[in-house]
GROMACS .gro file of C-alpha atoms in nm:
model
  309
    1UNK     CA    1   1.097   4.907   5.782
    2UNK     CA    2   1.202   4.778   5.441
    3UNK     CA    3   1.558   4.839   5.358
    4UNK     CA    4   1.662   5.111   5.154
    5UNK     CA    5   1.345   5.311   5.333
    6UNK     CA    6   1.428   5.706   5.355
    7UNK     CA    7   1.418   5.796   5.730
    8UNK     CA    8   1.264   6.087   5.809
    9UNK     CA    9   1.453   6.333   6.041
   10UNK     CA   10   1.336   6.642   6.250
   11UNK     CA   11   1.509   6.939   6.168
   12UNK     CA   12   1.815   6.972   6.368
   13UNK     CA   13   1.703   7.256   6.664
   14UNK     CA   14   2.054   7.295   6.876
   15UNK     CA   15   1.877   7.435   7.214
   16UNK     CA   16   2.071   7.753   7.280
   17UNK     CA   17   1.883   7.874   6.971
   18UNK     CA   18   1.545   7.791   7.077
   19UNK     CA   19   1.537   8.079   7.308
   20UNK     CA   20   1.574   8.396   7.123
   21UNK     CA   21   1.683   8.536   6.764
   22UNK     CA   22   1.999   8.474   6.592
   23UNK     CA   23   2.273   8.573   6.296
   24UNK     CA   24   2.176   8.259   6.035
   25UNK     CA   25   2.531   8.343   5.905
   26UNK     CA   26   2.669   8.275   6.299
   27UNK     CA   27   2.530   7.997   6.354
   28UNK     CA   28   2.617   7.815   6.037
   29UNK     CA   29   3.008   7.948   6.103
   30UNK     CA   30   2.992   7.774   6.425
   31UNK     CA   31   2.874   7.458   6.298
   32UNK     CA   32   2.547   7.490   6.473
   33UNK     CA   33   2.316   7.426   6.188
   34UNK     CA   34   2.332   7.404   5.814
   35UNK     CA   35   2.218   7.646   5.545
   36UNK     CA   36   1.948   7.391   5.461
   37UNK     CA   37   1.877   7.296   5.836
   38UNK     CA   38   1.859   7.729   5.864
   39UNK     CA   39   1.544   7.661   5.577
   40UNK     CA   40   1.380   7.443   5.761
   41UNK     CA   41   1.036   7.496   5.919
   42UNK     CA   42   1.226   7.498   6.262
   43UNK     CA   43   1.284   7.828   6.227
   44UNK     CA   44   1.111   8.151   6.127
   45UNK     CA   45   1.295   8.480   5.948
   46UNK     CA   46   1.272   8.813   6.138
   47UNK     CA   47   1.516   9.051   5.925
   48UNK     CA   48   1.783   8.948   5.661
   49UNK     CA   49   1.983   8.706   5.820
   50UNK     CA   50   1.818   8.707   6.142
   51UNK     CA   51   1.632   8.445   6.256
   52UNK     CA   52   1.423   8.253   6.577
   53UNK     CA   53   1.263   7.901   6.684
   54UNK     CA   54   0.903   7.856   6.581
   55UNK     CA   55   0.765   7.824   6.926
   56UNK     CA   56   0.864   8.168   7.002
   57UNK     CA   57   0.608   8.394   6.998
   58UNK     CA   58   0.735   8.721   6.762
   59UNK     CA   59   0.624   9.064   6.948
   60UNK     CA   60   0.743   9.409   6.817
   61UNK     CA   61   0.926   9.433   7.140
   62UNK     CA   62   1.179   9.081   7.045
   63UNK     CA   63   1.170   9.228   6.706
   64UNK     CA   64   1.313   9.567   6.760
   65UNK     CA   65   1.597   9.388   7.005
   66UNK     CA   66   1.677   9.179   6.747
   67UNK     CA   67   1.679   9.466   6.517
   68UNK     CA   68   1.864   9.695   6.689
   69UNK     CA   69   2.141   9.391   6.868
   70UNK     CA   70   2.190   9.171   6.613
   71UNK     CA   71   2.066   9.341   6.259
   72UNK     CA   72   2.258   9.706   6.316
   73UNK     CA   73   2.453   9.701   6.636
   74UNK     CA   74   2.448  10.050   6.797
   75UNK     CA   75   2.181  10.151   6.646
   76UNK     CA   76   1.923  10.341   6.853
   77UNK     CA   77   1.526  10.181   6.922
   78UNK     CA   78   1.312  10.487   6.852
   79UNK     CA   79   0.941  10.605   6.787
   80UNK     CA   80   0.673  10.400   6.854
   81UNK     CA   81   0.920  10.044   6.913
   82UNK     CA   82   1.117  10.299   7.190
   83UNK     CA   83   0.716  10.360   7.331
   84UNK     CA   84   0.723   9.971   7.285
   85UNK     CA   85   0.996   9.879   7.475
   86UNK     CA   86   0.879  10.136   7.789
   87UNK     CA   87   0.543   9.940   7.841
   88UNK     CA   88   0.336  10.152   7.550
   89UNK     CA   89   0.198   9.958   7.332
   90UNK     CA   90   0.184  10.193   6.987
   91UNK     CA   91   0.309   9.928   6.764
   92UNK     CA   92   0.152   9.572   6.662
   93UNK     CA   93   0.415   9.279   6.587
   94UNK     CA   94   0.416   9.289   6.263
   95UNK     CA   95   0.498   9.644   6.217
   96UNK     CA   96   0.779   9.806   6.116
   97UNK     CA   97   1.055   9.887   6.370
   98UNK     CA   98   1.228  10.243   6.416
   99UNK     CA   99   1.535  10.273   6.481
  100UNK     CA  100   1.772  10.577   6.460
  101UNK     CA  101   2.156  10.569   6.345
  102UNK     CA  102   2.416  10.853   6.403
  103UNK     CA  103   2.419  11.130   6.067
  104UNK     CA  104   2.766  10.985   5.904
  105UNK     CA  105   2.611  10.611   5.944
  106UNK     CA  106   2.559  10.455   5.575
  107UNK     CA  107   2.196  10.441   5.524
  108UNK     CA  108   2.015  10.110   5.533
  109UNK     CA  109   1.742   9.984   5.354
  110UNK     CA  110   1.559   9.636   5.490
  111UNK     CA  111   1.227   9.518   5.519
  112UNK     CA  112   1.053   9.590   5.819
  113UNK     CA  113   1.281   9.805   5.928
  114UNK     CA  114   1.240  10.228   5.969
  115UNK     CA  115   1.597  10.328   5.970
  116UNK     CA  116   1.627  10.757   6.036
  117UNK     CA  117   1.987  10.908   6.035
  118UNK     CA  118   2.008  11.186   6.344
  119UNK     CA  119   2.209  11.315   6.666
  120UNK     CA  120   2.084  11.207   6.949
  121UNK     CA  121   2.199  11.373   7.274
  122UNK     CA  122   2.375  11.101   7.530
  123UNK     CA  123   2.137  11.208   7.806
  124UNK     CA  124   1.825  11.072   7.579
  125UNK     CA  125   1.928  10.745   7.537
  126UNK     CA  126   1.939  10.457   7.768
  127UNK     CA  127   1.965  10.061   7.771
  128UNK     CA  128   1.601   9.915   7.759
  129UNK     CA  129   1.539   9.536   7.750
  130UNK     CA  130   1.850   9.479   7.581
  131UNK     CA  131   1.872   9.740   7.327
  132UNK     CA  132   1.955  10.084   7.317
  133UNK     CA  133   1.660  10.334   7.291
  134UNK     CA  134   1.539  10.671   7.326
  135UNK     CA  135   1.390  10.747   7.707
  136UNK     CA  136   1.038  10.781   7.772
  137UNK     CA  137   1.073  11.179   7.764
  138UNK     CA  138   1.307  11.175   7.399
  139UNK     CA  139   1.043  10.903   7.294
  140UNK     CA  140   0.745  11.151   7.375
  141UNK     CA  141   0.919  11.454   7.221
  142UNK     CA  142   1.013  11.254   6.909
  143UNK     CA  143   0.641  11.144   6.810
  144UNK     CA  144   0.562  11.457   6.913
  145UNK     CA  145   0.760  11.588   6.628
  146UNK     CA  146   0.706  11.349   6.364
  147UNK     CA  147   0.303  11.191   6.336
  148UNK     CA  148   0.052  11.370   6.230
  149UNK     CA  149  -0.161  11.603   6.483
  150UNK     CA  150  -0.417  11.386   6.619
  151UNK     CA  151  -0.188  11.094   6.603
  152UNK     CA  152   0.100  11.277   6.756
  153UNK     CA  153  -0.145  11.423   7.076
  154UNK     CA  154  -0.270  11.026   7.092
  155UNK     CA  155   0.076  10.918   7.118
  156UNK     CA  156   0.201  11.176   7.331
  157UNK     CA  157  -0.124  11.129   7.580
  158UNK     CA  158  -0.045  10.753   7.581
  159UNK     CA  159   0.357  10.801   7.716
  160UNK     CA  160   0.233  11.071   7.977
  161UNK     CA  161  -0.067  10.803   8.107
  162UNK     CA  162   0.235  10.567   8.154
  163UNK     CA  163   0.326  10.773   8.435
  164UNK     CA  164   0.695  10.754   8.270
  165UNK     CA  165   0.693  11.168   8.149
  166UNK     CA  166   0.537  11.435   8.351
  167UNK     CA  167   0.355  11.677   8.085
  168UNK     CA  168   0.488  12.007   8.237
  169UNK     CA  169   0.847  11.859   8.199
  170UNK     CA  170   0.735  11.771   7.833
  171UNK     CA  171   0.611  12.134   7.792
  172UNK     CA  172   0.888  12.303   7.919
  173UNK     CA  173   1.144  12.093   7.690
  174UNK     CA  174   0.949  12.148   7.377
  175UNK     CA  175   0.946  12.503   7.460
  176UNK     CA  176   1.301  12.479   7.386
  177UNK     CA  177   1.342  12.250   7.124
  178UNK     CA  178   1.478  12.361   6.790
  179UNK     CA  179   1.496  12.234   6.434
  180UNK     CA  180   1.262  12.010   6.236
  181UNK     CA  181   0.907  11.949   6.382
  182UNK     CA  182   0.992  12.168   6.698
  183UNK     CA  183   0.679  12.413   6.616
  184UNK     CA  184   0.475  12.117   6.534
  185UNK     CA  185   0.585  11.952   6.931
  186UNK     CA  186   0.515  12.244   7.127
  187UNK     CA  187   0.182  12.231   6.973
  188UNK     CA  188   0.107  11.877   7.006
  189UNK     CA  189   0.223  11.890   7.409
  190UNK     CA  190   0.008  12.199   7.458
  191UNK     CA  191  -0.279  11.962   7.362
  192UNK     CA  192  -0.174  11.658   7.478
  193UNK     CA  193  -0.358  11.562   7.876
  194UNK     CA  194  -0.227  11.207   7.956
  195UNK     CA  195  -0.552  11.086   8.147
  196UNK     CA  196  -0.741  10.985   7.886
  197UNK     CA  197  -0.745  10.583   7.894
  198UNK     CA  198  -0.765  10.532   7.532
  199UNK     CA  199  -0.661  10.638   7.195
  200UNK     CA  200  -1.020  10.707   7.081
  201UNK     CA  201  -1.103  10.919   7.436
  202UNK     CA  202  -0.786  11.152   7.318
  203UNK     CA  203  -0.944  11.159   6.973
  204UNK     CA  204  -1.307  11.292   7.117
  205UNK     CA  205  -1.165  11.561   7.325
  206UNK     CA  206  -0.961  11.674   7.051
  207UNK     CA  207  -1.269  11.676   6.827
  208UNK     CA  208  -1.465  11.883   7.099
  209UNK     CA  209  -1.180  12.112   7.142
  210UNK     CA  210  -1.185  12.197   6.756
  211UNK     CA  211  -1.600  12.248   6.773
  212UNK     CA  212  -1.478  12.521   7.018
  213UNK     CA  213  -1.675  12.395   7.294
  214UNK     CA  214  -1.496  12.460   7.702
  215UNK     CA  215  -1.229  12.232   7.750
  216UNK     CA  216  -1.395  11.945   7.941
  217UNK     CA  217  -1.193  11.704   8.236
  218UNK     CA  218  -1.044  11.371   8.141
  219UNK     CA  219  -1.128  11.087   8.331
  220UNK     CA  220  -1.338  11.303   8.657
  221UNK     CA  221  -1.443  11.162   8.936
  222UNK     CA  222  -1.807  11.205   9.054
  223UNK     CA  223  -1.862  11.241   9.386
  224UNK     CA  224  -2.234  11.329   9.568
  225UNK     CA  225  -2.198  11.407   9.953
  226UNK     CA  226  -1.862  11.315  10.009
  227UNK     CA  227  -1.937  10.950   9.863
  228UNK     CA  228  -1.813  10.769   9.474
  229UNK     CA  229  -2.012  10.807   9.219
  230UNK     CA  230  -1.854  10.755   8.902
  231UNK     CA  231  -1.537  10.800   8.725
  232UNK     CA  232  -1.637  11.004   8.358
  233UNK     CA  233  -1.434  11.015   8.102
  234UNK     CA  234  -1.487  11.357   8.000
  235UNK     CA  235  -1.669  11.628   8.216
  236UNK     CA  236  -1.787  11.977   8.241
  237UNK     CA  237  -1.806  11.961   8.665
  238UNK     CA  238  -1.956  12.314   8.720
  239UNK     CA  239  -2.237  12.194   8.492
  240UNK     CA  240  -2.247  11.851   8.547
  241UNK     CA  241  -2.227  11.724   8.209
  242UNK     CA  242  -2.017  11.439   8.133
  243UNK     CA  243  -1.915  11.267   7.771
  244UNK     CA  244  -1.915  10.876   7.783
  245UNK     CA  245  -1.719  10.678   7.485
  246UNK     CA  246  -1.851  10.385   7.464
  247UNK     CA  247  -1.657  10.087   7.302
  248UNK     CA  248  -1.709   9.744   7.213
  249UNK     CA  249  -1.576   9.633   7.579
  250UNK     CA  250  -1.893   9.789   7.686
  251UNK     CA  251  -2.102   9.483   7.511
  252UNK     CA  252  -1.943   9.241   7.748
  253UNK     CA  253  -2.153   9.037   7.970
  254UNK     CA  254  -2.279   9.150   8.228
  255UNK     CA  255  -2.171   9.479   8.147
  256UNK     CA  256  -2.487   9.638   8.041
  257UNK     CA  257  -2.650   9.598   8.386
  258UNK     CA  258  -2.383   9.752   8.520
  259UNK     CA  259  -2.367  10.030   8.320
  260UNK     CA  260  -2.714  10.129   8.376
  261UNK     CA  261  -2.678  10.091   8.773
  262UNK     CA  262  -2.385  10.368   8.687
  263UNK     CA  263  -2.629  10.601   8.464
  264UNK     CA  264  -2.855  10.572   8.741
  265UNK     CA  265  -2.643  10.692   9.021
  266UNK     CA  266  -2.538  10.957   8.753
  267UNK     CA  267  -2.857  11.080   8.713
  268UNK     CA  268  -2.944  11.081   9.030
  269UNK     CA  269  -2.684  11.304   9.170
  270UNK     CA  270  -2.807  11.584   8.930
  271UNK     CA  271  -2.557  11.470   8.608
  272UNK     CA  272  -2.613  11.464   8.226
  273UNK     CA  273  -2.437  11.187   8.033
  274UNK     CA  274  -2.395  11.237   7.638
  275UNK     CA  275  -2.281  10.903   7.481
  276UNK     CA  276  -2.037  10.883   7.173
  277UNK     CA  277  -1.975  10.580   7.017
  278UNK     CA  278  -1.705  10.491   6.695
  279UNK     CA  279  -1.991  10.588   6.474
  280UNK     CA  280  -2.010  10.916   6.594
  281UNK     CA  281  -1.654  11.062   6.580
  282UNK     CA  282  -1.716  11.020   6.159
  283UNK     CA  283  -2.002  11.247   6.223
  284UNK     CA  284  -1.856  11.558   6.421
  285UNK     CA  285  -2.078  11.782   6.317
  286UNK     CA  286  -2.404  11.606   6.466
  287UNK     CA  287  -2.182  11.507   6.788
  288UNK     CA  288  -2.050  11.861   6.876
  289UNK     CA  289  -2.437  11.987   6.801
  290UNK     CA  290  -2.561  11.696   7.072
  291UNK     CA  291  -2.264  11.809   7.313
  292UNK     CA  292  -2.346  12.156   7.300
  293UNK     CA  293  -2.687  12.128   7.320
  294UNK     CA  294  -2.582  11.967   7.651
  295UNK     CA  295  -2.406  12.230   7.760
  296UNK     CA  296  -2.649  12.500   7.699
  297UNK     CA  297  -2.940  12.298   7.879
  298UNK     CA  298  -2.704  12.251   8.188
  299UNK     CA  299  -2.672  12.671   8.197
  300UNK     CA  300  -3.002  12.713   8.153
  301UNK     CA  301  -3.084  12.446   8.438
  302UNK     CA  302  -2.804  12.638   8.675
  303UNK     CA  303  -2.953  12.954   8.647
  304UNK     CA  304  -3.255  12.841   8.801
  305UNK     CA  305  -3.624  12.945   8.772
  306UNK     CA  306  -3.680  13.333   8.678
  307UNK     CA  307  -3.743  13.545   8.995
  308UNK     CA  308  -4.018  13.837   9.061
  309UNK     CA  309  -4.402  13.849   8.913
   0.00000   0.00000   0.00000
């Protein structure tokens, strides 16, 4: 190396901040790293202030504990980050966290951050992963009350298939809610079924229920002389009509095959299967005609032949 060379250094990374996120301002009082070490490419910024070692992956779950332990301490994890932190995933990494702050709290304004002043009742929260945050059955009632219809019964279905909330529970507690959004609750957890296994299965037997057509059976299982058929994910068992969504996952290999061994053995024990793709929920008019038509062949098949002559 010729003298006078520059040598080039790797940023200092002290190893009790590898781990998780950090005050910048902390660790700069306690000598830990500089304000221009802080800028280096060593480390990544969550919130003002807040920061965490590039190696560790960022999830909306380490954000909203960061958020809600190091950001504004005491503040409450809420809305979809609460779902979030309770095994529900209803919020991608990048989005912004919810958190909820007692009424006489000054309000706060930073980026990526959902901050909502209100009372919460002590029985509704609990500690979660680190953090404060509404309990699954608070969580449920508080989307419930807040997103839109469709996207409220969604949310609401995915909490309940958690197995974390039982829906009659739910029902009876938004019975006696009061205040903002209460009417809007009650409705969303009379819709709301909890065995539908995804968002878009929720959003089909929402659009059926609209069409006015009999409220079909989540996920039913199909059985012919005591033996498994098929699990459907919605049916109509007195008339043996069932409504398939079918989603990309369905274009994995191998998957075709085994999807038409499963039409088979549907078909075979007497059942009707009307498939509904992403396509089809844009056109509801032409997919509640196909569904109905459905229906209204089944009756006509359960009646049976005419009698007499």
């Amino acid at each position: 190396m010729r003298h006078g060379a520059a040598v080039s250094r790797p940023p200092s990374q002290p190893s009790r901040l590898t781990t998780g996120p950090f005050r910048g301002t902390t660790a700069v009082a306690r000598g830990l790293l500089t304000a221009d070490q802080l800028r280096s490419s060593a480390w990544r910024r969550l919130f003002r202030d807040v920061y965490l070692h590039r190696d560790v992956p960022v999830t909306h779950e380490l954000r909203a504990v960061a958020a809600a332990g190091l950001l504004l301490p005491g503040a409450v994890v809420s809305g979809r980050s609460a779902a979030v932190l309770w095994g529900v995933e209803l919020a991608g990494a990048g989005d912004d966290v919810e958190l909820t702050v007692p009424p006489g709290r000054h309000p706060v304004r930073v980026g990526g951050l959902r901050v909502r002043r209100a009372s919460l009742a002590r029985d509704d929260v609990e500690r979660r992963r680190g953090a404060l945050a509404t309990t699954p059955e608070a969580t449920a009632l508080d989307l419930a009350r807040r997103l839109g219809a469709d996207d409220a019964v969604v949310a609401v279905d995915r909490v309940l298939a958690s197995r974390l909330v039982d829906l009659e529970d739910l029902r009876v507690r938004a019975v006696r809610c009061t205040g903002r959004g209460s009417a809007r609750a009650r409705a969303v957890c009379a819709l709301a079924d909890g065995r539908s296994e995804s968002p878009q299965e929720t959003r089909l037997r929402l659009l059926l229920l609209r069409a006015g057509l009999p409220a079909p059976v989540p996920q039913f299982t199909v059985r012919a002389g005591g033996r498994f058929v098929a699990r459907v994910d919605l049916a109509w068992p007195a008339l043996r009509v069932a409504v398939e969504y079918d989603g990309r996952w369905h274009a994995e290999a191998g998957r075709f095959a085994r999807d038409r061994r499963r039409l088979n053995r549907l078909q075979e024990a007497g059942w009707r299967v009307v498939f509904v793709t992403a396509e089809d929920l844009f056109r509801p008019l032409e997919l509640t005609a196909r569904v109905d038509r459905a229906l209204a062949d089944a009756r006509v098949r359960s009646s049976g032949p005419p009698t007499g002559g």
